[in-house]
Amino acid sequence: MKTSAIILAAGLGTRMNSELPKVMHKIAGRPMLLYLLDTLSELELEKVVLVLGPNMEQVIDFVADSGFKVDIVIQDERLGTGHAVKQAKKNFSGYKGNIVVLYGDSPLIGTNTIKKMINTRNETINPALVVLSFSPNDVSGYGRLMLDKPNSVEKIVEEKDATKDELANRLCNSGIIIADGEILFELIEELSCENSKKEFYLTDVVGIARARGRECLVVEGTETELMGINSRAELAVAETITQNYLRQAAMEKGATLIDPSSVYFSYDTIVGRDVVIGPSVFFGPKVRVSDGVEIKAFCHLEGTTINKNCTVGPFARLRPGSNISEDVHIGNFVEIKNASLGRGVKVNHLSYLGDAKIGERTNIGAGTITCNYDGYKKSETVIGSQSFIGSNTALVAPVVVGNNAIIGAGSVITKDVKDNALSLTRAEQKDISNYGSKLERMRKRN
Ligand code: UD1
Ligand code: CA
């Protein structure tokens, strides 16, 4: 039987206290919503409908750019999760199949859990719906599932409407259900808003289906994939869960993390085998690290490709557009931005290379700066291979330094330097003999 999905994301996310729609808040560098869209894309669904609130153009644009095929409907008034589902009714006229309803603020659900729900719906007793439950450590805020037989839900009670006895039950509602699409919207029509929040709760479809003599089954999932994100504190918990997962995955692929809990990955970080990552390293989006690379403590990387056997850091910052070839050494307090470094380049201390191309085996001395910005526009610095840039050199871009060239320390290079040339711009050294002892005599006299 085919399956479609409805994602509810119209809520105001009041407890986030934010201008940003809740589903746009990021976990490991990517908006929550993308986790769900990504997971759903693995399931070959018939269609995906996203329910948004008014004034969420930002989400609409983001979905359009994401490349996922999603129909968007707007819930003009936020009258509850049941009312939100109802907004998708027209998208499913004449539809026969399953509908899985997901909550935008529970983004970490895994594909296998959804598959398990689909199987329970398809391969058992044709239940009207299957509810995904979990038993979190802290049950506060979640609706509770009341079972009257093993695996069979009688009703879902929201925390605010629950009796003391019902609250003692720790089996919680994840919010995620899979329903028989043919009757889901009929059940929704019967919802009432006579409850403490005066909302149409989706959770009440269970009681209504049961009153019609249809079964509602339960599948159980884990807290780490089903926690709801309602506040910044819960967002931080989701971040920790995701980071732990990414750290584990990197280690399983053969990377050593000296202090895993201090390393932060992005959802898309790629780390090869025998990579060693020191403490307190942060990966922003789009970083790819090949085999045998060592990233020492306190580095910050984003939008960067590092090829085999390089060493980076400690305290290096690699910014977007950095392409580092094999065997490169990047040392402490070095910043690289939009620059490609050829094989075997060394830039070991206190330098800035921005909008630059550096040829193979070139040595960049301590304190070298590419002056890439004149206050109006950015310009490029190109340095050939096997050249030697002396310490404290300022390369005023646009400028080209050839192959096998040498720049004397302390130079300000404003003109191109030819292959094999020595170039220096410093003032000539002047020595005054016996000046030190003269100075000492003067001091004693005073
Ligand atoms: C909901 C469930 C609760 C469950 C918990 C799991 C209901 C009534 N309660 O509670 O049983 O334990 O999730 O995390 O369903 N939304 C809309 N339109 C609305 C209201 C909400 O689209 O009018 C969306 C929200 O954007 C959110 C989701 O539905 O993504 C859940 O809404 P929320 O208000 O967070 O419900 P909870 O109180 O967390
Ligand atoms: Ca919620």
PDB file of C-alpha atoms and ligand atoms in Angstrom, residues 7-13 15 22-23 51-52 75 77-84 102-106 134 141-144 156-158 172-175 197 199-203 226-230, ligand 1:
ATOM      1  CA  ILE A   7       4.352  17.455   8.335  1.00  0.00           C
ATOM      2  CA  LEU A   8       2.855  19.868  10.868  1.00  0.00           C
ATOM      3  CA  ALA A   9       4.876  23.028  11.230  1.00  0.00           C
ATOM      4  CA  ALA A  10       2.353  25.862  11.538  1.00  0.00           C
ATOM      5  CA  GLY A  11       2.791  26.359  15.270  1.00  0.00           C
ATOM      6  CA  LEU A  12       4.230  29.615  16.537  1.00  0.00           C
ATOM      7  CA  GLY A  13       6.958  27.946  18.548  1.00  0.00           C
ATOM      8  CA  ARG A  15       8.633  28.886  23.767  1.00  0.00           C
ATOM      9  CA  LYS A  22      10.804  26.837  14.782  1.00  0.00           C
ATOM     10  CA  VAL A  23      11.551  24.367  11.969  1.00  0.00           C
ATOM     11  CA  VAL A  51       1.459  22.584   6.856  1.00  0.00           C
ATOM     12  CA  LEU A  52       2.815  26.068   7.619  1.00  0.00           C
ATOM     13  CA  GLN A  75      -3.132  26.955   8.294  1.00  0.00           C
ATOM     14  CA  GLU A  77      -5.517  30.077  12.308  1.00  0.00           C
ATOM     15  CA  ARG A  78      -3.599  27.823  14.672  1.00  0.00           C
ATOM     16  CA  LEU A  79      -6.454  25.859  16.136  1.00  0.00           C
ATOM     17  CA  GLY A  80      -4.507  22.752  17.053  1.00  0.00           C
ATOM     18  CA  THR A  81      -2.736  19.744  15.551  1.00  0.00           C
ATOM     19  CA  GLY A  82      -6.006  18.142  14.389  1.00  0.00           C
ATOM     20  CA  HIS A  83      -7.060  21.354  12.671  1.00  0.00           C
ATOM     21  CA  ALA A  84      -3.604  21.549  11.063  1.00  0.00           C
ATOM     22  CA  LEU A 102       4.878  13.981  11.558  1.00  0.00           C
ATOM     23  CA  TYR A 103       5.545  16.970  13.777  1.00  0.00           C
ATOM     24  CA  GLY A 104       8.086  19.480  12.508  1.00  0.00           C
ATOM     25  CA  ASP A 105       9.451  19.828  16.020  1.00  0.00           C
ATOM     26  CA  SER A 106      10.324  16.120  16.340  1.00  0.00           C
ATOM     27  CA  PHE A 134       8.187   6.388  23.664  1.00  0.00           C
ATOM     28  CA  GLY A 141       4.720  18.138  28.473  1.00  0.00           C
ATOM     29  CA  TYR A 142       3.949  14.965  26.533  1.00  0.00           C
ATOM     30  CA  GLY A 143       0.539  13.389  25.953  1.00  0.00           C
ATOM     31  CA  ARG A 144       0.070   9.948  27.567  1.00  0.00           C
ATOM     32  CA  ILE A 156      -4.402   9.708  24.193  1.00  0.00           C
ATOM     33  CA  VAL A 157      -4.667  12.213  27.002  1.00  0.00           C
ATOM     34  CA  GLU A 158      -2.872  15.550  26.849  1.00  0.00           C
ATOM     35  CA  CYS A 172       4.180   9.067  25.985  1.00  0.00           C
ATOM     36  CA  ASN A 173       2.842  10.157  22.636  1.00  0.00           C
ATOM     37  CA  SER A 174       5.568  11.076  20.126  1.00  0.00           C
ATOM     38  CA  GLY A 175       2.914  12.856  18.055  1.00  0.00           C
ATOM     39  CA  LYS A 197      -6.348  24.513  25.410  1.00  0.00           C
ATOM     40  CA  GLU A 199      -7.785  23.298  20.453  1.00  0.00           C
ATOM     41  CA  PHE A 200      -8.627  20.509  18.006  1.00  0.00           C
ATOM     42  CA  TYR A 201      -6.156  17.854  19.143  1.00  0.00           C
ATOM     43  CA  LEU A 202      -5.017  15.316  16.555  1.00  0.00           C
ATOM     44  CA  THR A 203      -4.508  12.923  19.445  1.00  0.00           C
ATOM     45  CA  LEU A 226      11.413  11.247  19.277  1.00  0.00           C
ATOM     46  CA  MET A 227      12.032  14.082  21.691  1.00  0.00           C
ATOM     47  CA  GLY A 228      10.024  17.202  20.885  1.00  0.00           C
ATOM     48  CA  ILE A 229      11.814  20.524  20.547  1.00  0.00           C
ATOM     49  CA  ASN A 230       9.760  23.281  22.139  1.00  0.00           C
TER      50      ASN A 230
HETATM   51  C1  UD1 B   1       2.077  17.403  20.878  1.00  0.00           C
HETATM   52  C2  UD1 B   1       1.013  16.356  21.159  1.00  0.00           C
HETATM   53  C3  UD1 B   1       1.438  15.537  22.386  1.00  0.00           C
HETATM   54  C4  UD1 B   1       2.778  14.906  22.129  1.00  0.00           C
HETATM   55  C5  UD1 B   1       3.838  15.954  21.707  1.00  0.00           C
HETATM   56  C6  UD1 B   1       5.071  15.241  21.206  1.00  0.00           C
HETATM   57  C7  UD1 B   1      -1.168  17.203  20.439  1.00  0.00           C
HETATM   58  C8  UD1 B   1      -2.449  17.812  20.859  1.00  0.00           C
HETATM   59  N1  UD1 B   1      -0.249  16.989  21.395  1.00  0.00           N
HETATM   60  O1  UD1 B   1       2.136  18.296  21.950  1.00  0.00           O
HETATM   61  O2  UD1 B   1       0.498  14.538  22.676  1.00  0.00           O
HETATM   62  O3  UD1 B   1       3.233  14.222  23.274  1.00  0.00           O
HETATM   63  O4  UD1 B   1       3.340  16.773  20.633  1.00  0.00           O
HETATM   64  O5  UD1 B   1       6.116  16.137  20.970  1.00  0.00           O
HETATM   65  O6  UD1 B   1      -0.997  16.902  19.269  1.00  0.00           O
HETATM   66  N2  UD1 B   1       1.049  22.642  14.974  1.00  0.00           N
HETATM   67  C9  UD1 B   1       0.433  23.143  13.855  1.00  0.00           C
HETATM   68  N3  UD1 B   1      -0.745  23.826  14.011  1.00  0.00           N
HETATM   69  C10 UD1 B   1      -1.330  24.043  15.210  1.00  0.00           C
HETATM   70  C11 UD1 B   1      -0.681  23.532  16.358  1.00  0.00           C
HETATM   71  C12 UD1 B   1       0.507  22.830  16.210  1.00  0.00           C
HETATM   72  O7  UD1 B   1       0.905  22.968  12.742  1.00  0.00           O
HETATM   73  O8  UD1 B   1      -2.397  24.659  15.236  1.00  0.00           O
HETATM   74  C13 UD1 B   1       2.316  21.910  14.823  1.00  0.00           C
HETATM   75  C14 UD1 B   1       3.487  22.578  15.533  1.00  0.00           C
HETATM   76  O9  UD1 B   1       4.159  23.481  14.653  1.00  0.00           O
HETATM   77  C15 UD1 B   1       4.362  21.405  15.942  1.00  0.00           C
HETATM   78  C16 UD1 B   1       3.377  20.244  16.089  1.00  0.00           C
HETATM   79  O10 UD1 B   1       2.200  20.637  15.411  1.00  0.00           O
HETATM   80  O11 UD1 B   1       5.303  21.074  14.932  1.00  0.00           O
HETATM   81  C17 UD1 B   1       3.072  19.939  17.552  1.00  0.00           C
HETATM   82  O12 UD1 B   1       2.509  21.082  18.174  1.00  0.00           O
HETATM   83  P1  UD1 B   1       2.938  21.534  19.631  1.00  0.00           P
HETATM   84  O13 UD1 B   1       2.139  22.728  19.986  1.00  0.00           O
HETATM   85  O14 UD1 B   1       4.408  21.613  19.754  1.00  0.00           O
HETATM   86  O15 UD1 B   1       2.366  20.297  20.484  1.00  0.00           O
HETATM   87  P2  UD1 B   1       2.869  19.736  21.885  1.00  0.00           P
HETATM   88  O16 UD1 B   1       2.281  20.573  22.963  1.00  0.00           O
HETATM   89  O17 UD1 B   1       4.322  19.572  21.882  1.00  0.00           O
END
